[in-house]
mmCIF file of C-alpha atoms and ligand atoms in Angstrom:
data_model
loop_
_atom_site.group_PDB
_atom_site.id
_atom_site.type_symbol
_atom_site.label_atom_id
_atom_site.label_comp_id
_atom_site.label_asym_id
_atom_site.label_seq_id
_atom_site.Cartn_x
_atom_site.Cartn_y
_atom_site.Cartn_z
ATOM 1 C CA MET S 190 34.851 47.015 4.876
ATOM 2 C CA SER S 191 33.197 50.427 5.110
ATOM 3 C CA PRO S 192 29.409 50.288 5.198
ATOM 4 C CA ILE S 193 27.717 51.355 1.986
ATOM 5 C CA LYS S 194 24.695 53.606 2.014
ATOM 6 C CA ALA S 195 21.237 52.430 1.063
ATOM 7 C CA ASP S 196 21.068 55.019 -1.689
ATOM 8 C CA GLY S 197 20.064 54.769 -5.375
ATOM 9 C CA PRO S 198 22.839 52.357 -6.527
ATOM 10 C CA LEU S 199 22.068 50.015 -3.615
ATOM 11 C CA VAL S 200 18.376 49.986 -4.441
ATOM 12 C CA ARG S 201 19.289 48.970 -8.008
ATOM 13 C CA ARG S 202 21.487 46.159 -6.685
ATOM 14 C CA LEU S 203 18.711 44.946 -4.395
ATOM 15 C CA ALA S 204 16.313 44.912 -7.338
ATOM 16 C CA GLU S 205 18.860 42.915 -9.396
ATOM 17 C CA LEU S 206 19.146 40.344 -6.582
ATOM 18 C CA SER S 207 15.437 39.471 -7.023
ATOM 19 C CA VAL S 208 14.708 38.997 -3.333
ATOM 20 C CA GLY S 209 11.148 40.354 -3.291
ATOM 21 C CA ASN S 210 9.561 43.744 -3.656
ATOM 22 C CA VAL S 211 12.031 46.643 -3.396
ATOM 23 C CA THR S 212 10.905 50.208 -2.657
ATOM 24 C CA SER S 213 13.168 53.240 -2.548
ATOM 25 C CA GLY S 214 12.486 55.998 0.009
ATOM 26 C CA VAL S 215 9.713 54.891 2.361
ATOM 27 C CA ASP S 216 7.910 57.340 4.666
ATOM 28 C CA LEU S 217 7.850 55.628 8.084
ATOM 29 C CA GLY S 218 5.420 58.281 9.332
ATOM 30 C CA ARG S 219 2.847 56.790 6.972
ATOM 31 C CA LEU S 220 3.872 53.141 7.147
ATOM 32 C CA THR S 221 4.248 52.519 10.877
ATOM 33 C CA ARG S 222 1.480 51.834 13.344
ATOM 34 C CA TRP S 223 2.516 54.730 15.598
ATOM 35 C CA ARG S 224 2.697 56.962 12.485
ATOM 36 C CA ILE S 225 6.096 58.204 13.675
ATOM 37 C CA GLY S 226 9.409 58.124 11.809
ATOM 38 C CA GLY S 227 11.222 59.913 8.991
ATOM 39 C CA MET S 228 12.233 58.392 5.678
ATOM 40 C CA ALA S 229 13.761 54.913 5.395
ATOM 41 C CA ASP S 230 16.255 54.699 2.552
ATOM 42 C CA ALA S 231 14.789 51.475 1.187
ATOM 43 C CA MET S 232 12.371 48.662 1.976
ATOM 44 C CA VAL S 233 12.474 45.024 0.843
ATOM 45 C CA GLU S 234 9.490 42.693 1.260
ATOM 46 C CA PRO S 235 10.668 39.108 0.670
ATOM 47 C CA ASP S 236 8.356 36.481 -0.876
ATOM 48 C CA SER S 237 10.127 33.298 0.267
ATOM 49 C CA VAL S 238 12.600 31.817 2.718
ATOM 50 C CA GLU S 239 15.160 31.750 -0.110
ATOM 51 C CA HIS S 240 14.656 35.491 -0.612
ATOM 52 C CA VAL S 241 15.202 36.154 3.078
ATOM 53 C CA ALA S 242 18.397 34.077 3.109
ATOM 54 C CA ALA S 243 19.844 35.740 -0.010
ATOM 55 C CA LEU S 244 18.856 39.216 1.220
ATOM 56 C CA LEU S 245 20.414 38.866 4.691
ATOM 57 C CA ALA S 246 23.609 37.337 3.272
ATOM 58 C CA PHE S 247 23.874 40.290 0.878
ATOM 59 C CA LEU S 248 23.192 42.969 3.513
ATOM 60 C CA SER S 249 25.674 41.401 5.954
ATOM 61 C CA ASN S 250 28.404 40.982 3.319
ATOM 62 C CA GLU S 251 28.001 44.565 2.145
ATOM 63 C CA GLY S 252 27.750 46.012 5.668
ATOM 64 C CA VAL S 253 24.405 47.680 4.935
ATOM 65 C CA PRO S 254 22.427 48.701 8.055
ATOM 66 C CA TYR S 255 18.990 47.087 8.221
ATOM 67 C CA CYS S 256 16.163 46.248 10.579
ATOM 68 C CA VAL S 257 13.550 43.510 10.454
ATOM 69 C CA VAL S 258 9.887 44.350 11.022
ATOM 70 C CA GLY S 259 6.467 42.782 10.737
ATOM 71 C CA GLU S 260 3.603 45.271 11.085
ATOM 72 C CA THR S 261 5.591 47.689 13.326
ATOM 73 C CA SER S 262 2.948 47.423 16.061
ATOM 74 C CA ASN S 263 5.546 47.405 18.819
ATOM 75 C CA LEU S 264 8.062 49.843 17.342
ATOM 76 C CA LEU S 265 8.984 53.508 17.818
ATOM 77 C CA PHE S 266 11.088 54.682 14.869
ATOM 78 C CA ASP S 267 13.280 57.729 15.278
ATOM 79 C CA SER S 268 11.775 60.787 13.626
ATOM 80 C CA SER S 269 14.983 61.235 11.634
ATOM 81 C CA GLY S 270 14.245 57.944 9.861
ATOM 82 C CA LEU S 271 16.315 54.898 8.946
ATOM 83 C CA ARG S 272 19.619 55.115 7.099
ATOM 84 C CA GLY S 273 19.429 51.597 5.785
ATOM 85 C CA VAL S 274 17.030 48.907 4.638
ATOM 86 C CA LEU S 275 13.702 48.022 6.233
ATOM 87 C CA VAL S 276 13.209 44.255 5.822
ATOM 88 C CA ARG S 277 9.447 43.894 6.078
ATOM 89 C CA VAL S 278 8.042 40.404 6.559
ATOM 90 C CA GLY S 279 4.325 40.488 5.899
ATOM 91 C CA ASP S 280 1.601 39.305 3.530
ATOM 92 C CA ARG S 281 4.107 38.193 0.889
ATOM 93 C CA LEU S 282 5.490 35.579 3.300
ATOM 94 C CA SER S 283 2.244 34.335 4.799
ATOM 95 C CA GLY S 284 0.227 31.117 4.881
ATOM 96 C CA ILE S 285 -0.961 28.355 7.208
ATOM 97 C CA GLU S 286 -0.894 24.559 6.963
ATOM 98 C CA VAL S 287 -2.789 22.394 9.448
ATOM 99 C CA SER S 288 -1.978 18.767 10.168
ATOM 100 C CA GLY S 289 -3.598 17.057 13.175
ATOM 101 C CA SER S 290 -2.939 19.256 16.202
ATOM 102 C CA ARG S 291 -0.067 21.111 14.491
ATOM 103 C CA MET S 292 -0.184 24.369 12.577
ATOM 104 C CA SER S 293 2.726 25.525 10.405
ATOM 105 C CA VAL S 294 2.526 29.274 10.044
ATOM 106 C CA ALA S 295 4.639 31.471 7.761
ATOM 107 C CA SER S 296 5.945 34.378 9.828
ATOM 108 C CA GLY S 297 4.255 37.181 7.868
ATOM 109 C CA THR S 298 0.781 35.795 8.615
ATOM 110 C CA ARG S 299 -1.398 38.127 10.672
ATOM 111 C CA VAL S 300 -1.999 37.051 14.238
ATOM 112 C CA PRO S 301 -5.846 37.343 14.342
ATOM 113 C CA HIS S 302 -6.032 35.206 11.169
ATOM 114 C CA VAL S 303 -3.863 32.514 12.820
ATOM 115 C CA ALA S 304 -6.178 32.506 15.849
ATOM 116 C CA ARG S 305 -9.374 32.236 13.792
ATOM 117 C CA THR S 306 -7.850 29.475 11.617
ATOM 118 C CA SER S 307 -7.045 27.451 14.728
ATOM 119 C CA ALA S 308 -10.684 27.859 15.813
ATOM 120 C CA ALA S 309 -11.967 26.805 12.386
ATOM 121 C CA HIS S 310 -9.964 23.561 12.728
ATOM 122 C CA GLY S 311 -11.165 22.941 16.295
ATOM 123 C CA LEU S 312 -7.721 23.640 17.744
ATOM 124 C CA ALA S 313 -7.539 25.353 21.128
ATOM 125 C CA GLY S 314 -4.866 27.082 23.211
ATOM 126 C CA ILE S 315 -4.194 30.360 21.399
ATOM 127 C CA GLU S 316 -7.554 32.094 21.937
ATOM 128 C CA HIS S 317 -5.736 34.849 23.849
ATOM 129 C CA ILE S 318 -3.879 36.111 20.732
ATOM 130 C CA VAL S 319 -7.008 36.835 18.669
ATOM 131 C CA GLY S 320 -7.054 40.609 19.340
ATOM 132 C CA ILE S 321 -3.332 41.269 18.956
ATOM 133 C CA PRO S 322 -2.274 43.203 15.854
ATOM 134 C CA GLY S 323 0.905 42.218 14.019
ATOM 135 C CA THR S 324 2.495 39.178 12.442
ATOM 136 C CA MET S 325 3.432 35.767 13.832
ATOM 137 C CA GLY S 326 7.142 36.618 13.457
ATOM 138 C CA GLY S 327 6.779 39.664 15.717
ATOM 139 C CA LEU S 328 4.543 37.781 18.155
ATOM 140 C CA VAL S 329 7.050 34.938 18.573
ATOM 141 C CA LEU S 330 10.002 37.300 18.917
ATOM 142 C CA MET S 331 8.142 39.239 21.644
ATOM 143 C CA ASN S 332 6.518 36.109 23.136
ATOM 144 C CA GLY S 333 3.357 38.190 22.863
ATOM 145 C CA GLY S 334 -0.005 37.228 24.276
ATOM 146 C CA SER S 335 -2.717 38.430 26.593
ATOM 147 C CA GLN S 336 -4.417 37.306 29.799
ATOM 148 C CA ARG S 337 -0.920 36.788 31.262
ATOM 149 C CA LYS S 338 -0.092 34.184 28.594
ATOM 150 C CA GLY S 339 2.540 34.100 25.862
ATOM 151 C CA ILE S 340 2.554 32.360 22.464
ATOM 152 C CA GLY S 341 5.776 30.546 23.449
ATOM 153 C CA SER S 342 3.982 27.852 25.424
ATOM 154 C CA HIS S 343 2.391 26.577 22.172
ATOM 155 C CA VAL S 344 5.477 26.908 19.960
ATOM 156 C CA ALA S 345 6.958 23.545 18.944
ATOM 157 C CA SER S 346 9.721 25.019 16.773
ATOM 158 C CA VAL S 347 10.782 28.194 14.995
ATOM 159 C CA GLN S 348 12.325 28.367 11.511
ATOM 160 C CA TYR S 349 14.909 31.104 11.436
ATOM 161 C CA VAL S 350 17.313 32.629 8.899
ATOM 162 C CA SER S 351 20.511 33.859 10.501
ATOM 163 C CA GLU S 352 22.101 37.161 9.539
ATOM 164 C CA THR S 353 24.546 35.295 7.297
ATOM 165 C CA GLY S 354 21.666 33.614 5.443
ATOM 166 C CA GLU S 355 21.749 30.191 7.130
ATOM 167 C CA VAL S 356 18.339 28.470 7.514
ATOM 168 C CA LEU S 357 18.023 27.085 11.070
ATOM 169 C CA SER S 358 15.413 25.451 13.280
ATOM 170 C CA TYR S 359 15.036 26.145 17.006
ATOM 171 C CA THR S 360 13.072 24.180 19.576
ATOM 172 C CA ARG S 361 10.862 25.878 22.152
ATOM 173 C CA GLU S 362 13.559 25.311 24.775
ATOM 174 C CA GLN S 363 16.182 27.026 22.601
ATOM 175 C CA CYS S 364 13.888 30.053 22.243
ATOM 176 C CA ASP S 365 13.951 30.394 26.059
ATOM 177 C CA PHE S 366 10.528 32.064 26.249
ATOM 178 C CA SER S 367 9.599 34.064 29.324
ATOM 179 C CA TYR S 368 7.253 37.022 29.890
ATOM 180 C CA ARG S 369 7.452 39.104 26.649
ATOM 181 C CA HIS S 370 10.946 37.738 26.071
ATOM 182 C CA SER S 371 12.629 35.218 23.761
ATOM 183 C CA SER S 372 16.272 34.430 23.053
ATOM 184 C CA LEU S 373 15.633 35.652 19.476
ATOM 185 C CA GLN S 374 15.477 39.284 20.652
ATOM 186 C CA GLY S 375 18.562 41.385 20.018
ATOM 187 C CA ARG S 376 19.662 39.147 17.112
ATOM 188 C CA ARG S 377 19.860 40.127 13.457
ATOM 189 C CA GLY S 378 18.097 37.216 11.731
ATOM 190 C CA VAL S 379 14.525 36.664 10.542
ATOM 191 C CA VAL S 380 11.848 34.317 11.882
ATOM 192 C CA VAL S 381 10.419 32.746 8.725
ATOM 193 C CA GLY S 382 8.062 30.129 10.140
ATOM 194 C CA VAL S 383 6.529 28.830 13.336
ATOM 195 C CA GLU S 384 5.243 25.360 14.178
ATOM 196 C CA LEU S 385 2.454 25.476 16.789
ATOM 197 C CA GLU S 386 1.300 22.502 18.857
ATOM 198 C CA LEU S 387 -2.330 22.925 19.925
ATOM 199 C CA GLU S 388 -5.060 20.989 21.730
ATOM 200 C CA HIS S 389 -8.202 19.540 20.169
ATOM 201 C CA GLY S 390 -11.365 21.424 21.116
ATOM 202 C CA ASP S 391 -14.741 22.538 19.857
ATOM 203 C CA SER S 392 -14.786 25.180 17.089
ATOM 204 C CA VAL S 393 -17.957 26.875 18.300
ATOM 205 C CA SER S 394 -16.782 27.376 21.884
ATOM 206 C CA ILE S 395 -13.272 28.402 20.788
ATOM 207 C CA ASN S 396 -14.752 31.047 18.469
ATOM 208 C CA GLN S 397 -17.116 32.166 21.225
ATOM 209 C CA GLU S 398 -14.218 32.677 23.630
ATOM 210 C CA MET S 399 -12.363 34.641 20.954
ATOM 211 C CA ASP S 400 -15.412 36.865 20.351
ATOM 212 C CA GLU S 401 -15.563 37.617 24.076
ATOM 213 C CA ILE S 402 -11.856 38.510 24.143
ATOM 214 C CA VAL S 403 -12.236 40.851 21.150
ATOM 215 C CA GLU S 404 -15.303 42.483 22.743
ATOM 216 C CA SER S 405 -13.565 42.943 26.091
ATOM 217 C CA ARG S 406 -10.499 44.537 24.431
ATOM 218 C CA ALA S 407 -12.743 46.925 22.493
ATOM 219 C CA GLN S 408 -14.256 48.082 25.805
ATOM 220 C CA ARG S 409 -10.926 48.582 27.590
ATOM 221 C CA PHE S 410 -8.421 49.769 24.964
ATOM 222 C CA PRO S 411 -8.336 52.785 22.641
ATOM 223 C CA GLN S 412 -9.372 51.639 19.171
ATOM 224 C CA ASP S 413 -8.687 54.302 16.571
ATOM 225 C CA GLU S 414 -5.605 56.278 17.616
ATOM 226 C CA PRO S 415 -2.105 55.364 16.401
ATOM 227 C CA ASN S 416 -0.194 53.707 19.269
ATOM 228 C CA CYS S 417 1.779 50.539 19.934
ATOM 229 C CA GLY S 418 -0.495 48.946 22.503
ATOM 230 C CA SER S 419 0.812 48.711 26.052
ATOM 231 C CA THR S 420 3.829 50.972 26.358
ATOM 232 C CA PHE S 421 5.126 49.407 29.584
ATOM 233 C CA LEU S 422 5.491 45.806 30.694
ATOM 234 C CA SER S 423 3.588 44.581 33.694
ATOM 235 C CA ASN S 424 6.110 43.942 36.474
ATOM 236 C CA PRO S 425 4.802 41.018 38.619
ATOM 237 C CA ALA S 426 6.172 42.437 41.907
ATOM 238 C CA MET S 427 4.696 45.848 41.156
ATOM 239 C CA TYR S 428 1.407 44.271 40.081
ATOM 240 C CA ALA S 429 1.132 42.450 43.405
ATOM 241 C CA THR S 430 1.987 45.560 45.448
ATOM 242 C CA VAL S 431 0.446 48.574 43.679
ATOM 243 C CA GLY S 432 -1.322 47.177 40.603
ATOM 244 C CA PRO S 433 -0.889 47.055 36.795
ATOM 245 C CA PRO S 434 0.941 49.803 34.853
ATOM 246 C CA GLY S 435 -2.246 51.480 33.582
ATOM 247 C CA LYS S 436 -3.571 51.986 37.126
ATOM 248 C CA VAL S 437 -0.226 53.156 38.518
ATOM 249 C CA ILE S 438 0.342 55.612 35.656
ATOM 250 C CA GLU S 439 -3.184 56.963 36.062
ATOM 251 C CA GLU S 440 -2.676 57.427 39.818
ATOM 252 C CA ALA S 441 0.519 59.355 39.058
ATOM 253 C CA GLY S 442 -1.666 61.850 37.155
ATOM 254 C CA PHE S 443 -0.601 61.097 33.584
ATOM 255 C CA LYS S 444 -3.895 59.899 32.109
ATOM 256 C CA GLY S 445 -4.822 62.167 29.176
ATOM 257 C CA MET S 446 -1.650 64.256 29.564
ATOM 258 C CA VAL S 447 -0.166 65.725 26.375
ATOM 259 C CA LEU S 448 3.474 66.397 25.559
ATOM 260 C CA GLY S 449 4.105 67.816 22.083
ATOM 261 C CA GLY S 450 2.007 65.624 19.795
ATOM 262 C CA ALA S 451 1.973 62.581 22.120
ATOM 263 C CA GLN S 452 -0.805 61.871 24.580
ATOM 264 C CA VAL S 453 -1.255 59.340 27.366
ATOM 265 C CA SER S 454 -4.540 57.771 26.318
ATOM 266 C CA PRO S 455 -7.558 59.168 28.194
ATOM 267 C CA ILE S 456 -9.030 55.631 27.931
ATOM 268 C CA HIS S 457 -6.111 53.504 29.189
ATOM 269 C CA ALA S 458 -3.032 55.145 30.720
ATOM 270 C CA ASN S 459 -0.610 52.444 29.534
ATOM 271 C CA PHE S 460 -1.218 53.488 25.916
ATOM 272 C CA ILE S 461 0.561 56.505 24.394
ATOM 273 C CA ASN S 462 -1.212 57.876 21.342
ATOM 274 C CA ASN S 463 0.186 59.895 18.486
ATOM 275 C CA ALA S 464 -2.464 62.575 18.922
ATOM 276 C CA SER S 465 -1.111 65.139 16.442
ATOM 277 C CA SER S 466 2.159 64.760 14.519
ATOM 278 C CA ALA S 467 4.079 63.378 17.519
ATOM 279 C CA THR S 468 7.837 62.915 17.202
ATOM 280 C CA SER S 469 9.916 60.098 18.666
ATOM 281 C CA ASP S 470 11.323 62.657 21.133
ATOM 282 C CA ASP S 471 7.787 63.508 22.355
ATOM 283 C CA VAL S 472 7.089 59.826 23.064
ATOM 284 C CA LEU S 473 10.505 59.188 24.672
ATOM 285 C CA SER S 474 10.094 62.273 26.896
ATOM 286 C CA LEU S 475 6.702 61.012 28.092
ATOM 287 C CA ILE S 476 8.066 57.504 28.703
ATOM 288 C CA GLY S 477 10.973 58.963 30.704
ATOM 289 C CA LEU S 478 8.710 61.188 32.836
ATOM 290 C CA ILE S 479 6.274 58.339 33.530
ATOM 291 C CA ARG S 480 9.106 55.937 34.413
ATOM 292 C CA GLY S 481 10.827 58.467 36.677
ATOM 293 C CA THR S 482 7.641 59.636 38.393
ATOM 294 C CA VAL S 483 6.258 56.140 38.993
ATOM 295 C CA HIS S 484 9.634 55.135 40.414
ATOM 296 C CA ALA S 485 9.635 58.095 42.801
ATOM 297 C CA ARG S 486 6.069 57.304 43.929
ATOM 298 C CA THR S 487 6.219 53.506 44.189
ATOM 299 C CA GLY S 488 9.864 52.427 44.139
ATOM 300 C CA PHE S 489 9.180 50.316 40.995
ATOM 301 C CA LEU S 490 10.835 50.987 37.646
ATOM 302 C CA LEU S 491 8.517 50.413 34.690
ATOM 303 C CA ASP S 492 10.305 48.869 31.687
ATOM 304 C CA ALA S 493 9.006 49.591 28.196
ATOM 305 C CA GLU S 494 7.588 46.844 26.000
ATOM 306 C CA ALA S 495 7.811 49.220 23.027
ATOM 307 C CA ARG S 496 11.131 49.051 21.198
ATOM 308 C CA TYR S 497 12.933 52.097 19.828
ATOM 309 C CA VAL S 498 14.542 51.836 16.373
ATOM 310 C CA ALA S 499 17.612 54.046 15.916
ATOM 311 C CA PRO S 500 18.533 55.552 12.530
ATOM 312 C CA ASP S 501 21.152 52.786 12.093
ATOM 313 C CA GLY S 502 18.463 50.080 12.477
ATOM 314 C CA SER S 503 19.505 48.934 15.962
ATOM 315 C CA MET S 504 16.616 48.283 18.373
ATOM 316 C CA ARG S 505 16.227 48.219 22.124
ATOM 317 C CA PRO S 506 13.482 48.767 24.695
ATOM 318 C CA ALA S 507 12.502 52.460 24.695
ATOM 319 C CA HIS S 508 13.171 52.977 28.438
ATOM 320 C CA GLU S 509 16.871 52.174 27.927
ATOM 321 C CA VAL S 510 17.096 55.120 25.519
ATOM 322 C CA CYS S 511 15.313 57.355 28.070
ATOM 323 C CA ASP S 512 17.798 56.319 30.778
ATOM 324 C CA ASP S 513 20.800 57.005 28.494
ATOM 325 C CA ARG S 514 19.478 60.420 27.435
ATOM 326 C CA GLY S 515 18.659 61.549 30.980
ATOM 327 C CA LEU S 516 14.926 61.603 30.200
ATOM 328 C CA THR S 517 14.032 59.277 33.080
ATOM 329 C CA ARG S 518 13.206 61.621 35.924
ATOM 330 C CA GLU S 519 10.413 62.685 38.184
ATOM 331 C CA ILE S 520 8.049 65.271 36.757
ATOM 332 C CA ARG S 521 8.921 68.830 37.927
ATOM 333 C CA GLU S 522 6.963 72.042 38.259
ATOM 334 C CA SER S 523 8.843 73.430 35.226
ATOM 335 C CA ASP S 524 7.474 70.541 33.113
ATOM 336 C CA ARG S 525 3.986 71.971 33.553
ATOM 337 C CA ASN S 526 4.813 74.476 30.764
ATOM 338 C CA ARG S 527 5.332 71.667 28.225
ATOM 339 C CA LEU S 528 2.599 69.381 29.524
ATOM 340 C CA SER S 529 -1.080 69.966 29.180
ATOM 341 C CA ASP S 530 -4.285 68.025 29.202
ATOM 342 C CA VAL S 531 -5.381 69.474 25.869
ATOM 343 C CA VAL S 532 -4.251 68.186 22.487
HETATM 344 C C1 LIG P 649 -3.482 48.286 19.672
HETATM 345 C C2 LIG P 649 -2.384 47.319 20.047
HETATM 346 C C3 LIG P 649 -2.631 46.331 20.962
HETATM 347 C C4 LIG P 649 -1.619 45.417 21.325
HETATM 348 N N1 LIG P 649 -1.909 44.440 22.220
HETATM 349 C C5 LIG P 649 -0.964 43.527 22.542
HETATM 350 C C6 LIG P 649 -1.260 42.453 23.450
HETATM 351 O O1 LIG P 649 -2.373 42.300 23.951
HETATM 352 N N2 LIG P 649 -0.250 41.589 23.745
HETATM 353 C C7 LIG P 649 0.989 41.698 23.193
HETATM 354 O O2 LIG P 649 1.860 40.849 23.496
HETATM 355 N N3 LIG P 649 1.301 42.703 22.332
HETATM 356 C C8 LIG P 649 0.364 43.610 21.995
HETATM 357 N N4 LIG P 649 0.669 44.630 21.121
HETATM 358 C C9 LIG P 649 2.040 44.767 20.602
HETATM 359 C C10 LIG P 649 2.270 44.070 19.250
HETATM 360 O O3 LIG P 649 1.047 43.897 18.577
HETATM 361 C C11 LIG P 649 2.946 42.720 19.409
HETATM 362 O O4 LIG P 649 4.217 42.860 20.027
HETATM 363 C C12 LIG P 649 3.122 42.039 18.040
HETATM 364 O O5 LIG P 649 3.379 40.698 18.259
HETATM 365 C C13 LIG P 649 4.213 42.649 17.207
HETATM 366 O O6 LIG P 649 4.105 42.108 15.901
HETATM 367 P P1 LIG P 649 4.601 42.951 14.646
HETATM 368 O O7 LIG P 649 4.530 42.070 13.467
HETATM 369 O O8 LIG P 649 3.867 44.226 14.538
HETATM 370 O O9 LIG P 649 6.121 43.193 15.046
HETATM 371 P P2 LIG P 649 6.955 44.557 14.943
HETATM 372 O O10 LIG P 649 6.359 45.581 15.849
HETATM 373 O O11 LIG P 649 7.152 44.914 13.521
HETATM 374 O O12 LIG P 649 8.346 44.063 15.580
HETATM 375 C C14 LIG P 649 8.438 43.745 16.937
HETATM 376 C C15 LIG P 649 9.779 43.059 17.168
HETATM 377 O O13 LIG P 649 9.778 41.821 16.465
HETATM 378 C C16 LIG P 649 10.801 41.802 15.479
HETATM 379 N N5 LIG P 649 10.277 41.081 14.323
HETATM 380 C C17 LIG P 649 9.080 41.282 13.687
HETATM 381 N N6 LIG P 649 8.920 40.355 12.739
HETATM 382 C C18 LIG P 649 10.043 39.588 12.757
HETATM 383 C C19 LIG P 649 10.480 38.471 12.006
HETATM 384 N N7 LIG P 649 9.728 37.920 11.036
HETATM 385 N N8 LIG P 649 11.698 37.942 12.271
HETATM 386 C C20 LIG P 649 12.482 38.468 13.262
HETATM 387 N N9 LIG P 649 12.114 39.513 14.006
HETATM 388 C C21 LIG P 649 10.903 40.055 13.756
HETATM 389 C C22 LIG P 649 11.205 43.235 15.228
HETATM 390 O O14 LIG P 649 12.553 43.324 14.827
HETATM 391 C C23 LIG P 649 10.964 43.846 16.600
HETATM 392 O O15 LIG P 649 12.072 43.625 17.432
HETATM 393 C C24 LIG P 649 -0.335 45.531 20.736
HETATM 394 C C25 LIG P 649 -0.090 46.548 19.805
HETATM 395 C C26 LIG P 649 -1.100 47.421 19.446
HETATM 396 C C27 LIG P 649 -0.825 48.469 18.414
#
């Protein structure tokens, strides 16, 4: 079957399917957290698990390219856009139920709200997620967290809709969580719900710890610029030998450096900001130069946490794209013409 395009007729068919809110022609440069990306042909925001199942079955049967997102806080879309459907799981598929030490969370629920709800119910263990932007679906897929923790250690089960529309349940073991990794990455389905198992604690002290975490992040991380948080993963061997990515990137001279519209944050060198109309190529070029230069200086290869979304909706860590395109290399004298420390 030849793939059909997500053009006008498809948008009409999606609307007829009644699988949530359908929008034609979405500007990713306005929608995404990095404020980078061209036009997406269409966006669907499902309201229920049934919507997700019917939508994925339809897209798979028809061979329509698509990608699944939450709040896009870890994603670099190509500046040429998305020739397919953006399946956005957010506020329309959100909600929390608490029973004893368990919390059932719909995947579109925002992470800070999940953390504060756990505190309100005197449930401890996920204080470290309180300052992380994004949805629970994205957090579980990335096994996100802070303070060297990941959400996976408190996940009891994950409700998942496969790309053919089957509703499944996975245990923590099946999700195979490790540092910023889960077995759900690289698959085409949608996380629709998460069951968390937490510990009983004291609301006041849990909230206090969360306040301290939020305060500490505000001191250390850039607050207002569009970025996707830490660009590179912390490699434990590198951390033990030469330090965390931010320090190593700073020592390599990249802090504050500008390439096109992208800038290595002057506040924290592991953040890349969209300083002025950056393109995906600007960000990929910077990632490649940082990866290549740090490798030449330390012998360690930094892998990207940020994921690149190709125009066909496929996703992979951004450094893999840099390697394939020959962008991963040590900075040269000739690069000085394109790089500056002024936006
Ligand atoms: C300022 C800032 C600070 C950050 N700090 C941290 C931090 O401290 N720790 C940390 O771990 N991360 C951090 N991040 C990265 C990001 O917030 C997390 O990775 C977050 O969990 C991503 O959630 P999201 O909803 O935005 O997912 P997206 O960025 O939209 O997607 C990320 C991945 O998850 C997939 N996905 C999203 N939702 C679903 C779903 N429902 N079903 C299936 N797949 C899905 C996408 O396909 C994609 O592969 C930060 C980002 C920013 C901008």
